Every structure is written in C-alpha cells, then in structure tokens.
CSV table of C-alpha atoms in Angstrom, one decimal:
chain,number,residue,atom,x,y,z
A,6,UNK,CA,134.2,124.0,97.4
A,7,UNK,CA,135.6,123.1,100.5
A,8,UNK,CA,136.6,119.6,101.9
A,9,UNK,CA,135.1,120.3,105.9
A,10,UNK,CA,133.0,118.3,108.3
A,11,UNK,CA,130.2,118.5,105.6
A,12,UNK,CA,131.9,115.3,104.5
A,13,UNK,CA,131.3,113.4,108.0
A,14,UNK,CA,127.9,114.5,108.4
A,15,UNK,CA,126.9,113.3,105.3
A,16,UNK,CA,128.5,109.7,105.9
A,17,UNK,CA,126.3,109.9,109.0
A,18,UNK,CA,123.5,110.6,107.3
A,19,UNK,CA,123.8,107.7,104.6
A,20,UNK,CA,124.4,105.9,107.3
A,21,UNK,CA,121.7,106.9,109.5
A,22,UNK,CA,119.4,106.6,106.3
A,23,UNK,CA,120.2,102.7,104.6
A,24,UNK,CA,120.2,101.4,108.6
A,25,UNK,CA,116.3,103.2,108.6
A,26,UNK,CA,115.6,101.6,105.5
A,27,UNK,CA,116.9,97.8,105.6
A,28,UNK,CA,115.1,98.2,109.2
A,29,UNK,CA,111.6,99.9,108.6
A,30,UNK,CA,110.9,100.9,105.1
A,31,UNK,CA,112.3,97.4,102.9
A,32,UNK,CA,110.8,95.0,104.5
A,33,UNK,CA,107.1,95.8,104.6
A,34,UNK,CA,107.1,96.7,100.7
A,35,UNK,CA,109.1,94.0,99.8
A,36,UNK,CA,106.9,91.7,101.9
A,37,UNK,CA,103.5,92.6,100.5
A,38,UNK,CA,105.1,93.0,97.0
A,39,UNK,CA,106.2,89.3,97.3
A,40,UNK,CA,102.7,88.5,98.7
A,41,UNK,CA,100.7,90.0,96.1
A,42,UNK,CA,103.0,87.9,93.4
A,43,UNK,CA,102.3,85.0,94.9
A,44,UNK,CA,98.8,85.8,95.4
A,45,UNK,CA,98.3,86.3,91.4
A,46,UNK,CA,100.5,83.6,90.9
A,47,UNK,CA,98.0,81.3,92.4
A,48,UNK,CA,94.8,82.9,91.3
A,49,UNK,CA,96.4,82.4,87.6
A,50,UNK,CA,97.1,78.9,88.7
A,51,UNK,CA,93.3,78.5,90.0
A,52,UNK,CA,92.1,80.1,87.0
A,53,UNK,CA,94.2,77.6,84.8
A,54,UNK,CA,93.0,74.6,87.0
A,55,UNK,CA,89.5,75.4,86.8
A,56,UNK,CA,89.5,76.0,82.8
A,57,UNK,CA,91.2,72.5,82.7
A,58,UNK,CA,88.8,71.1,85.1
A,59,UNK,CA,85.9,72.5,82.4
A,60,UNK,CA,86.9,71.5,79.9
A,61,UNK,CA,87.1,67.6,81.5
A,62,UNK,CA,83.4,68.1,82.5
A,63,UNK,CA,82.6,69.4,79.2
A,64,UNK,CA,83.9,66.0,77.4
A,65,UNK,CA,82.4,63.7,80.9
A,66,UNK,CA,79.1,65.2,80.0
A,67,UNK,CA,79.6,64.5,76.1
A,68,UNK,CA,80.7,61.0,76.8
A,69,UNK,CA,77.4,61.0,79.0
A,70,UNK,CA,75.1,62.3,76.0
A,71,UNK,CA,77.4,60.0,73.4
A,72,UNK,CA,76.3,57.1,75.9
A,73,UNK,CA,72.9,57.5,77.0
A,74,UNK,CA,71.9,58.0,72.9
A,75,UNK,CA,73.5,55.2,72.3
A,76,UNK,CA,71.6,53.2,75.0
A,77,UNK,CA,68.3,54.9,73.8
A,78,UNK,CA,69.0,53.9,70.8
A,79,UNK,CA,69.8,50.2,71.9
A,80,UNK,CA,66.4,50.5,73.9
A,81,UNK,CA,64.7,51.3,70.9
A,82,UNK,CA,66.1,48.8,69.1
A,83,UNK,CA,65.0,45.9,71.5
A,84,UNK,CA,61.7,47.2,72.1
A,85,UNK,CA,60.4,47.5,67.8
A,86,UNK,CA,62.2,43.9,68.0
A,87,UNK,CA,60.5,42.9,71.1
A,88,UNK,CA,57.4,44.0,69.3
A,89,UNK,CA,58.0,42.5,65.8
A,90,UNK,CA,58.7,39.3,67.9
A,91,UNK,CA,55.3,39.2,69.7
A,92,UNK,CA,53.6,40.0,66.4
A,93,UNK,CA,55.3,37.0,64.9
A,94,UNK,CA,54.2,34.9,68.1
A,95,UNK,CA,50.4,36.6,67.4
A,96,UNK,CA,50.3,35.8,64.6
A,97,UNK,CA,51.6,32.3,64.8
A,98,UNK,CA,49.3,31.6,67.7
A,99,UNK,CA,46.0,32.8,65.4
A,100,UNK,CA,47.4,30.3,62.6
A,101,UNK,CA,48.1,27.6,64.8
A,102,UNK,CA,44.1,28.1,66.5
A,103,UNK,CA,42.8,28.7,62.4
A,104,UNK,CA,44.3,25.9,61.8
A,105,UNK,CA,42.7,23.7,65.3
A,106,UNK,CA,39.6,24.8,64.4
A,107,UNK,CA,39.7,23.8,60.6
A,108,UNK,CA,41.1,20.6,61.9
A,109,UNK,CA,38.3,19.9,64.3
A,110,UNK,CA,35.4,21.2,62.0
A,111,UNK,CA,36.9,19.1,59.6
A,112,UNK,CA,36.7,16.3,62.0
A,113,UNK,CA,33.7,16.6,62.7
A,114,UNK,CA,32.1,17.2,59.0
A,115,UNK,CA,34.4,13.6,58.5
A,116,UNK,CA,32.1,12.0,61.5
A,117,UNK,CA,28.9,13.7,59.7
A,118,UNK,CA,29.8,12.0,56.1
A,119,UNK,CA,30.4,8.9,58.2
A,120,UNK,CA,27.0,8.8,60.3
A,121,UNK,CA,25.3,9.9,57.0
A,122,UNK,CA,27.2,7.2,55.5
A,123,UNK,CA,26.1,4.9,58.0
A,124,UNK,CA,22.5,6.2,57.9
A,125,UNK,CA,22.3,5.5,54.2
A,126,UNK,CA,24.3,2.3,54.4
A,127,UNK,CA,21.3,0.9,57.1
A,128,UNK,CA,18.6,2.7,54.4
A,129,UNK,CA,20.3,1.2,51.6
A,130,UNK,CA,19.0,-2.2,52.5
A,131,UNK,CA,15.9,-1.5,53.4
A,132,UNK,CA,15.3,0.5,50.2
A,133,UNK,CA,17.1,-2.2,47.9
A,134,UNK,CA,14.6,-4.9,49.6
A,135,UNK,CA,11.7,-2.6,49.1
A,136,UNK,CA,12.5,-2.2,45.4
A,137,UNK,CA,13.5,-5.7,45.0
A,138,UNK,CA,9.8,-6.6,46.5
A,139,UNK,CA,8.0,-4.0,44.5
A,140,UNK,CA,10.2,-5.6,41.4
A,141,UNK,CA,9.5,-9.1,41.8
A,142,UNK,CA,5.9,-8.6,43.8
A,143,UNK,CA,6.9,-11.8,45.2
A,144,UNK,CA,7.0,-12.7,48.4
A,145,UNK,CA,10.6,-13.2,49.3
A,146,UNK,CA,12.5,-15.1,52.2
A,147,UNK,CA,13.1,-12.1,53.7
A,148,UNK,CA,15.7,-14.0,56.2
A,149,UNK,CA,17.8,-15.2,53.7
A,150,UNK,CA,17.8,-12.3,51.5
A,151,UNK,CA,18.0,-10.1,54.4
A,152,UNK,CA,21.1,-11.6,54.9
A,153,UNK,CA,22.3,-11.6,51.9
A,154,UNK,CA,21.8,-8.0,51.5
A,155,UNK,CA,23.2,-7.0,54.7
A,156,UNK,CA,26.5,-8.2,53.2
A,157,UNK,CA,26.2,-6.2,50.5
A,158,UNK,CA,25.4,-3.3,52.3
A,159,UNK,CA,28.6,-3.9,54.6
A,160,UNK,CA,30.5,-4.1,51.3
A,161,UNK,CA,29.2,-0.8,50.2
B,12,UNK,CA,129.7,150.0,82.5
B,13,UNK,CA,131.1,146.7,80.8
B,14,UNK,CA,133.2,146.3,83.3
B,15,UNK,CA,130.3,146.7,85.8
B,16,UNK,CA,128.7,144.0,84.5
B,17,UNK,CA,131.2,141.6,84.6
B,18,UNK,CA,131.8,142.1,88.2
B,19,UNK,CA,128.3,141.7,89.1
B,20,UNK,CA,127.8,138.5,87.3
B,21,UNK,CA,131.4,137.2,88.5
B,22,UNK,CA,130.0,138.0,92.1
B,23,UNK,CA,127.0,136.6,91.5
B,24,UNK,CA,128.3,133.2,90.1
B,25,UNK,CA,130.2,133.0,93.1
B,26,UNK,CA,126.7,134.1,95.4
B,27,UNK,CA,125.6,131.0,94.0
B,28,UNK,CA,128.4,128.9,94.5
B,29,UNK,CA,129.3,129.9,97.9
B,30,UNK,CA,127.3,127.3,100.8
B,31,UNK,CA,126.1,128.6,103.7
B,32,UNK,CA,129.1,127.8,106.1
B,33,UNK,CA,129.3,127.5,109.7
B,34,UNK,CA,132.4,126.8,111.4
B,35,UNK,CA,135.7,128.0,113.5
B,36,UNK,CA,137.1,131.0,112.2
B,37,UNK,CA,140.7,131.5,113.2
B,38,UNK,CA,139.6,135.3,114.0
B,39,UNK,CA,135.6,135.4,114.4
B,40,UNK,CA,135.5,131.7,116.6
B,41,UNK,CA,132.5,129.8,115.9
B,42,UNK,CA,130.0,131.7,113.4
B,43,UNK,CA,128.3,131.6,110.1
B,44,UNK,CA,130.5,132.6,107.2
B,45,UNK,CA,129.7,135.9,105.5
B,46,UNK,CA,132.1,135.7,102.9
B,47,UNK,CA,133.7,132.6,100.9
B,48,UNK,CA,137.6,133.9,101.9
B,49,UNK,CA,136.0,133.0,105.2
B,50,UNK,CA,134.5,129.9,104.5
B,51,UNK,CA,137.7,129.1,103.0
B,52,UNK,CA,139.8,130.2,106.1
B,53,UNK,CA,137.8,127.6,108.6
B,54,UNK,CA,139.2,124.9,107.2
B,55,UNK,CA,137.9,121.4,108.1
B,56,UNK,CA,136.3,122.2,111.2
B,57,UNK,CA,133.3,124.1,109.1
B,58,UNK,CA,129.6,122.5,108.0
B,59,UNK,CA,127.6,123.4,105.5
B,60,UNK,CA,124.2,123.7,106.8
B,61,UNK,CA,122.7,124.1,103.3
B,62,UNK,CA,123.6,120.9,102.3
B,63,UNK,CA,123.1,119.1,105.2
B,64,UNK,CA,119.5,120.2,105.7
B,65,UNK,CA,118.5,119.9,102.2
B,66,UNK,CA,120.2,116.9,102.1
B,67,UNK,CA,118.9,115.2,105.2
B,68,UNK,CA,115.0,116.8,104.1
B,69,UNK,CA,115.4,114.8,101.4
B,70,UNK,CA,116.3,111.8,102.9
B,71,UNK,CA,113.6,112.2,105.2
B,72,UNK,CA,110.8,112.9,102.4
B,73,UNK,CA,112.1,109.9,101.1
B,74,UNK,CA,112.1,107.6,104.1
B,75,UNK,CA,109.2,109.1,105.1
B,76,UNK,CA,107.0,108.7,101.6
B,77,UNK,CA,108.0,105.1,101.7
B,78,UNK,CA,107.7,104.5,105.3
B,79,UNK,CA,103.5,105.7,105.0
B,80,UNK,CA,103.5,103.4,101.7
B,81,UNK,CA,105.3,100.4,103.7
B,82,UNK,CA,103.0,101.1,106.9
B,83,UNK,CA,99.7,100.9,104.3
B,84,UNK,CA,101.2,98.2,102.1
B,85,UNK,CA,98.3,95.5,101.4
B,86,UNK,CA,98.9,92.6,99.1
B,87,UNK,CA,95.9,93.3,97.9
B,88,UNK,CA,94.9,96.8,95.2
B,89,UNK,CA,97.7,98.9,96.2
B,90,UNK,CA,96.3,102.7,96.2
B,91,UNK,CA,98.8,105.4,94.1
B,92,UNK,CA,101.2,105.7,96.3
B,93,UNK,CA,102.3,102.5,96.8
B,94,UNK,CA,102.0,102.0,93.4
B,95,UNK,CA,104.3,104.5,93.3
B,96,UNK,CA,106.6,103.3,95.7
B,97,UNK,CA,106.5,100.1,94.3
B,98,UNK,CA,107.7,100.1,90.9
B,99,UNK,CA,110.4,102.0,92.2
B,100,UNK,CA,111.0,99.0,94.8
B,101,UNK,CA,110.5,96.8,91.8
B,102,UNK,CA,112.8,98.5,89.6
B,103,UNK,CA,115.4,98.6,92.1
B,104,UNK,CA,115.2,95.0,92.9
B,105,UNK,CA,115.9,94.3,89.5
B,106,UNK,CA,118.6,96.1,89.4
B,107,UNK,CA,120.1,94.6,92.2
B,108,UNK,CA,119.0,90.8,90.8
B,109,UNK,CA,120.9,91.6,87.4
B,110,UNK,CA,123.4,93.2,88.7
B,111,UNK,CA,124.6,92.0,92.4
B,112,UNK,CA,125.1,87.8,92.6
B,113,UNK,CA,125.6,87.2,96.2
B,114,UNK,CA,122.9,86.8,98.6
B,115,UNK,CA,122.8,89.4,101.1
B,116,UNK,CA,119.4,91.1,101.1
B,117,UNK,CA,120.9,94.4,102.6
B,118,UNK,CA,122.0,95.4,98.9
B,119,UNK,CA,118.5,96.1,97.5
B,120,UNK,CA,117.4,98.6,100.6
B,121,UNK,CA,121.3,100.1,100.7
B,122,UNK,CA,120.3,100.9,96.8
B,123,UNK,CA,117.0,102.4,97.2
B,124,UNK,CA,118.4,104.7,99.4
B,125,UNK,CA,120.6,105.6,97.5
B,126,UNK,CA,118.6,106.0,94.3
B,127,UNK,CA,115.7,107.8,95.8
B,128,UNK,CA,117.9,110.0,98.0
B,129,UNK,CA,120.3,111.0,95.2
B,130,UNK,CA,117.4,111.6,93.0
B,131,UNK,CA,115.6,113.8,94.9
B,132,UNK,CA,118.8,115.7,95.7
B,133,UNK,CA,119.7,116.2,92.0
B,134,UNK,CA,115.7,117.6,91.5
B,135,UNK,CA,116.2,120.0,93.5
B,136,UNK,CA,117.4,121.7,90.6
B,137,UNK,CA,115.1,121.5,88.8
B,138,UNK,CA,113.6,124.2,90.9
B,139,UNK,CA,115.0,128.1,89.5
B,140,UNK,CA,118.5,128.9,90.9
B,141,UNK,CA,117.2,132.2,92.2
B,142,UNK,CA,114.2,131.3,94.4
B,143,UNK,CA,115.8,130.1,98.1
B,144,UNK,CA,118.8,132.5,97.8
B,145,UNK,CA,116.4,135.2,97.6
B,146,UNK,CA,114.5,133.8,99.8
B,147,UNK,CA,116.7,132.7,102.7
B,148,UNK,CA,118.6,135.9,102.0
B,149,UNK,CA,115.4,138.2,102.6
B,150,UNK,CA,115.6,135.6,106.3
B,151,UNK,CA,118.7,137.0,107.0
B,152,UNK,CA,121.1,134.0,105.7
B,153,UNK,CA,123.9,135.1,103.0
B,154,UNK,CA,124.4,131.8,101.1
B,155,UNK,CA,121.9,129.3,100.0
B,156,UNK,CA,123.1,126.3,97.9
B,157,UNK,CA,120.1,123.9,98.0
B,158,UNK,CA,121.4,121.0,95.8
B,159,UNK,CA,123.5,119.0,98.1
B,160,UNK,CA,125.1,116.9,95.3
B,161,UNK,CA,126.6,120.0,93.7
B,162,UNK,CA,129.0,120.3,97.2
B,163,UNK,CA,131.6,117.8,96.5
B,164,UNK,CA,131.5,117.1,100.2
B,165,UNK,CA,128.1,115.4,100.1
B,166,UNK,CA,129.2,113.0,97.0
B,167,UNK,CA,132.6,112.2,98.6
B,168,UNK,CA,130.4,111.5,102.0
B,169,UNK,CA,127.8,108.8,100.4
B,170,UNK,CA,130.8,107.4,98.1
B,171,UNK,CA,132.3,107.4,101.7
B,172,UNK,CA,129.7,105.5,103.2
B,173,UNK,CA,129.7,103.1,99.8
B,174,UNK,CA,133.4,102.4,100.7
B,175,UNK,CA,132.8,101.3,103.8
B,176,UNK,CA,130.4,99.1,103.1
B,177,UNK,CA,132.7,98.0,100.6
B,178,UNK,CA,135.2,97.3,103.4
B,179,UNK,CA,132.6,95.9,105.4
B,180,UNK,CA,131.6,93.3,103.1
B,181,UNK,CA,135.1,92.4,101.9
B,182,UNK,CA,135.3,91.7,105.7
B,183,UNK,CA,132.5,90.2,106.0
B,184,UNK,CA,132.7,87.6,103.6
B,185,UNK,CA,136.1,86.8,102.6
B,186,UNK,CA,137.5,87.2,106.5
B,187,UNK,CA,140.3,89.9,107.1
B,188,UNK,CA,142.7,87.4,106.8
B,189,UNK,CA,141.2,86.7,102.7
B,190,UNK,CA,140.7,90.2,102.0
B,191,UNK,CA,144.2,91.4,103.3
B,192,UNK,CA,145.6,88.0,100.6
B,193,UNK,CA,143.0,89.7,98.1
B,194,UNK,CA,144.5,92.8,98.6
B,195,UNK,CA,148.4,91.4,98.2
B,196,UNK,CA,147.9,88.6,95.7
B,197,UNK,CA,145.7,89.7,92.8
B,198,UNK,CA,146.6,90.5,90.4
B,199,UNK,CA,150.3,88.5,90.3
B,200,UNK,CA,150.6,85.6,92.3
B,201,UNK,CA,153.8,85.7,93.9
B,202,UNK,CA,155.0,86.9,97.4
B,203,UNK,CA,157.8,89.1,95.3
B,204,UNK,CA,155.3,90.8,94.1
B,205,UNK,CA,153.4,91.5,97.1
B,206,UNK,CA,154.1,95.3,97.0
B,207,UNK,CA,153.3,95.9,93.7
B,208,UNK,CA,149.9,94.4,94.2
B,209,UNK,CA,149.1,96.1,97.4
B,210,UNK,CA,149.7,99.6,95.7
B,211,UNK,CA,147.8,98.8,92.5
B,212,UNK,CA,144.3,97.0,94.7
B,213,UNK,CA,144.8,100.0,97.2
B,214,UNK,CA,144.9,102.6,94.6
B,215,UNK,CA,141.5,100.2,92.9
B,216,UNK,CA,139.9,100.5,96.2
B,217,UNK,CA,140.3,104.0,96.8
B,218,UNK,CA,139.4,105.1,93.3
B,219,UNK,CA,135.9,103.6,93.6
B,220,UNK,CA,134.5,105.9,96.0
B,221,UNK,CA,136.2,108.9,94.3
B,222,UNK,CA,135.3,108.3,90.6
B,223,UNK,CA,131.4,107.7,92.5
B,224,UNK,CA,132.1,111.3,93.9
B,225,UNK,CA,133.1,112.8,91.7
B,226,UNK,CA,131.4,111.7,88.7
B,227,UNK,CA,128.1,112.4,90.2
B,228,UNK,CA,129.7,116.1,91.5
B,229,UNK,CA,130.6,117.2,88.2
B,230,UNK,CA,128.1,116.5,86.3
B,231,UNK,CA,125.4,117.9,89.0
B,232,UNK,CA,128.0,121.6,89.8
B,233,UNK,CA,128.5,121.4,86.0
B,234,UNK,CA,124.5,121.4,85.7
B,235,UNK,CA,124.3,124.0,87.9
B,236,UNK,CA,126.9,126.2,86.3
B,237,UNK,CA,125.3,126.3,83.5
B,238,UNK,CA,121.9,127.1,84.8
B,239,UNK,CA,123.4,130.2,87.0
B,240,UNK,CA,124.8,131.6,83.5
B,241,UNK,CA,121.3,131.0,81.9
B,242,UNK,CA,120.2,133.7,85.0
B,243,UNK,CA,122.4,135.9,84.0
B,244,UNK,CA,120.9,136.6,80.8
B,245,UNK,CA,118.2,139.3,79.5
B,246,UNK,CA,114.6,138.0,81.4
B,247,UNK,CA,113.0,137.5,77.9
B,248,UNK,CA,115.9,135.0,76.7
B,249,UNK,CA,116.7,132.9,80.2
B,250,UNK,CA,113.6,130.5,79.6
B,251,UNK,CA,114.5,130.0,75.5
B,252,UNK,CA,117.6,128.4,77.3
B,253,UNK,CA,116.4,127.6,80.7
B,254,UNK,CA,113.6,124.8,80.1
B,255,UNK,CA,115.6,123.2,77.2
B,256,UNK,CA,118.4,122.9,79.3
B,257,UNK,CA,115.8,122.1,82.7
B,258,UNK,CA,114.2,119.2,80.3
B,259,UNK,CA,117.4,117.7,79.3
B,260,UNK,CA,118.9,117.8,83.1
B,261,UNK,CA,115.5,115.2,84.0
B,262,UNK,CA,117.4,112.7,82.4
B,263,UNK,CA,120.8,113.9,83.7
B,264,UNK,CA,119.1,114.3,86.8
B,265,UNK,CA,117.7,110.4,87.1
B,266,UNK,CA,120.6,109.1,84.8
B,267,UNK,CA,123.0,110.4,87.9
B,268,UNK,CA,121.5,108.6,90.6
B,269,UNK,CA,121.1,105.3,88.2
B,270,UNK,CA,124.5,105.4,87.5
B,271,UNK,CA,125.7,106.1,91.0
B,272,UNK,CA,123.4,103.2,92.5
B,273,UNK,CA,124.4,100.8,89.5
B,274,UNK,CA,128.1,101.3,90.1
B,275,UNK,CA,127.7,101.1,93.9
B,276,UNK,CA,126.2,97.7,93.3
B,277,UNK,CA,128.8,96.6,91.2
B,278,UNK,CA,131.6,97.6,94.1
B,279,UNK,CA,129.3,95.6,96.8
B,280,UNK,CA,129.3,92.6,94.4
B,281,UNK,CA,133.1,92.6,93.6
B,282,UNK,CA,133.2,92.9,97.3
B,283,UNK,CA,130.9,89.7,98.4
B,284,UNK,CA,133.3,87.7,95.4
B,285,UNK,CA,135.9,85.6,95.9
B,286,UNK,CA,138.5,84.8,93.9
C-alpha cells in the first residue's frame, strides 16, 4: 500500500481516457441518441396529426351524408309535389274540356229546340188553317186569315 | 501445527495484497520487486504494473465497446449493443442533468468514464481471488493484484485527475482572479478574515479528492479482504460464504462507481458556481 508513481500513471490514464471519450466515443452516441428522440418525437407527432386529421374527415364525410339526405329528401319532396301539382292541373284541364263540351252540346241541343221550335212554329200555322178549313168547310180568305194567324204563330 | 497455519494464511493474505512492483531499489537498481519489504524500500519512484495494466485494459474495453457502438450508432433500431451502451449513456446523462446545472457538455463524457471505467475495475472482483495469482505466478511473476481500485494509488490518481478538473473549471469559469476571492472570502466576508478562510476552502478543496479516494479504496481493499479470508477456509465451506458475499459486492461493486461519479459531479458543479 504504497503511495509511488502508480499514482501519476493513473492521472494519465484518466486523463488520457475522458480526452478519448468527450473526443470519439460521446459524441456519436449522444448524437444518434438525440436523433432517434427526435425522430419518435415526430412520428408520435405525425401519428397524432393524422388521427386528428381522421377524425375531421370522418365528421366532413358525415356532414356530406347529413346533407345530401337532406337534399334527397328535399328532391323528393318537390318532385311528389311537382306531381300532385300536375295532377291537379290534369285534372282541372279535363274538367274545364267536360265542361266546354257540355257547354257546346248544350248549345247546340238549345239551337235544335229552337229550329224545331221554329219548324213547328212555321207548321203550326199551316196545321191551325188546315183544321180551321176542315172545321168550318168554308172557304176562307186565306189572306186575311193568313195574316192573322201568322201573328199568332209569332206570338207563340 | 497451529502455528503453521497461521503463518501460511498471514503470508498468504499478504501474497494477495502485495502488487506487482517495479521500480529503483536502493540496492537491486531498477527491477521487479520480489518481496513487499522491497516494494516498500523503492519508495516513490516504483509502479505497479498490475494495476496499471488491468487498469488501463479496462479502460480500454470500455472505450473500445463504446467506440464500436458509437462507430455503428443509427438513429434508427439500435442492435444489443448499443442498446447496451445506450441506456448506460442515458442513464448517465441523467445523472449529470439532475445533478450538474451549468452548461458545459464535457461533464456527461468526464462521468461515463468514470462510471464505466470504475465499474469494470471494481468487477474484476467478482472473478475468484486465486485465479491470476496462480496464474501469472505459474508465468513467472510473484504478485498479481488485478483490481486496480483496491491500490489506493489508483483511487487517489482518478480523485487526482477529478481535482484538477475541479481546478480547471474553477479557472475556467470564475477567472483566477474570482476563484483566488472564492477561495479567501467564503465563508466570512471580511479581509481580517482572509486567512481563516483560505485554510478552511483549502482544506474543502483538498478533502474532495481524498474522501473520493478513499471512500471508493476502502470499501473495494475492504471487499477484497474479506474475500481473501473466505479462501482461506476448508474448500467445502468457501462458496457457502463466497457467493453470498460475491452477490452482495454487485451492488457494492456498481453502488461504488455511482457514488464516486455522483460525487465527482457534484465537485464539477460547485466548481462552474458562483457565488
């Protein structure tokens, strides 16, 4: 258990040793140890981004869906009212023709009764004066009478 | 017969203890020592080679392991041995972050040196007391100490390096000028009292790298001690005792060089303060 040169030596070793180490054998580890942390560091960071960015797609495409069934929906909507609508308008149309035809047969049954009226009216005369001769088997002034019966007719 | 014995185990403490010495012999000149009077009678001007090849191997594994891991380091799936290295990187970086605040990023590599090399020093005990004695003695070489920490010389000589840095760094930062006031002024301001402060920092100062010395010395020699008297016991009873005792010195083992590193850290950080 001496105190000798042993002591120096071994200074010089230390030395020698922590100059080798800050100089070659730190740096490198350290380096790639920092590297690698900030590596994992960012691929956590990515990792988080992208699960946030996911999650915003998943709620765009929901708003999406939420919208386009709403529009379909709307679409829907118009058309069956579109449809009711035109029915209506069918539907009016056929009355509104039912109810030109009816108007114009009617019209024309009216101008029948007259012309038939008319007919009988210009019969009428000639029957009454034909019954009125076989009646009075008389020879009549047919002028006058005619006349007079023509009023009557035209009364008629 | 008794009396045998005790003289055999006495001298074969003693085989254990002794380092392998070379050095200036006032009588032989310069030559290995063969005994430990003569170890004791070259003075200063003697190495131990056991602990400085052991030690420096160790160093060298060291520097070596983590110099492969530092060449191959990838930031991307580091294979086992830099995993390895790593978390020891890791771990001492943390220590240096909870313990040193100052920025100087020649702290962290000065600990891991000091750590790793200290720790695989103190393993070496781990391995049986008997093996490289034997062994280097069958190669023709009397002593064979092969834990470097349990040779005082080798903790004094790393606390040695430590207090320089220390110096250093006191230097460094505060100016010679604000470490020579640091020295004189704290803990009394007042130029009376001058004196009395420079004996009570000086003796602080000076105490750091010895209590570092020494602490790690006596606990790693004690170790040691205590493993050489497990030897000297009956073959069937040494390992009853031995691998308890082997078991328990992993943590004394690690614990050493944490504590050492730890307190070196703590020296360097006083050292970057001001006050």
């Amino acid at each position: 258990m001496n105190i000798n040169m042993t002591l120096i030596g071994q200074t010089i070793a230390f030395a020698i040793f922590v100059w080798f180490c800050i100089k070659y054998v730190w740096p490198p580890i350290s380096t790639a140890l920092h590297e690698r942390q900030k590596k994992i560091a960012d691929g956590l960071d990515a990792a988080s981004r992208a699960s946030r960015d996911l999650e915003l797609a998943q709620e765009q495409a929901a708003q999406t869906l939420r919208e386009s069934k709403e529009q379909a929906s709307q679409i829907l909507d118009q058309a069956n009212k579109r449809s009711s609508q035109m029915i209506e308008e069918a539907r009016e149309q056929a009355r509104a023709e039912g109810e030109r035809l009816v108007a114009g047969a009617r019209a024309e049954i009216n101008q029948e009764i007259n012309r038939a009226k008319e007919e009988l009216r210009a019969q009428v005369a000639s029957l009454a004066i034909v019954g009125a001769e076989r009646v009075l088997e008389a020879s009549i002034d047919e002028k006058a009478h005619r006349k007079l019966l023509d009023k009557l007719a035209a009364e008629l | 017969m008794a009396a045998d014995n005790e003289i055999s185990a006495i001298y074969y403490i003693q085989h254990h203890l002794q380092n392998l010495t070379f050095g200036r012999h006032p009588e032989n000149g310069w030559s290995l020592a063969s005994t430990s009077a003569e170890a004791t009678e070259m003075g200063f001007w003697a190495i131990h080679l056991d602990t400085m090849g052991w030690s420096i191997a160790m160093g060298v594994l060291f520097l070596g392991l983590f110099h492969k891991a530092g060449r191959m380091a990838t930031t991307g799936v580091p294979g086992g041995l830099q995993n390895a290295v790593e978390m020891v990187i890791e771990f001492i970086e943390n220590l240096t972050r909870s313990t040193f605040h100052g920025k100087n990023p020649h702290i962290a590599p000065i600990a891991l040196t000091l750590f790793v090399w200290i720790l695989l020093m103190n393993t070496l005990k781990i391995l049986p007391v008997d093996y490289f004695p034997e062994l280097f003695g069958r190669l023709g070489l009397e002593y064979m100490k092969i834990v470097p920490t349990t040779d005082v010389n080798a903790t004094l000589g790393m606390a040695l390096g430590v207090f320089f840095l220390i110096v250093f760094y006191s230097i460094k930062v505060k100016g010679a000028g604000g470490f020579a006031k640091e020295l004189s002024l704290t803990p009394f301001n007042h130029w009376l009292l001058i004196p009395f402060n420079l004996i009570l920092e000086i003796v602080g100062l000076i105490v750091k790298p010895i209590s570092l010395a020494l602490r790690l010395f006596g606990n790693m020699f004690a170790g040691e001690v205590i493993f050489i008297l497990i030897a000297l016991l009956p073959f069937w009873a040494i390992w009853v005792l031995d691998v308890p005792w082997a078991i328990f010195h992993i943590l004394v083992v690690s614990l050493q060089a944490f504590i050492f590193t730890t307190l070196s850290i703590v020296y360097l950080s006083a050292a970057h303060e001001h006050h």
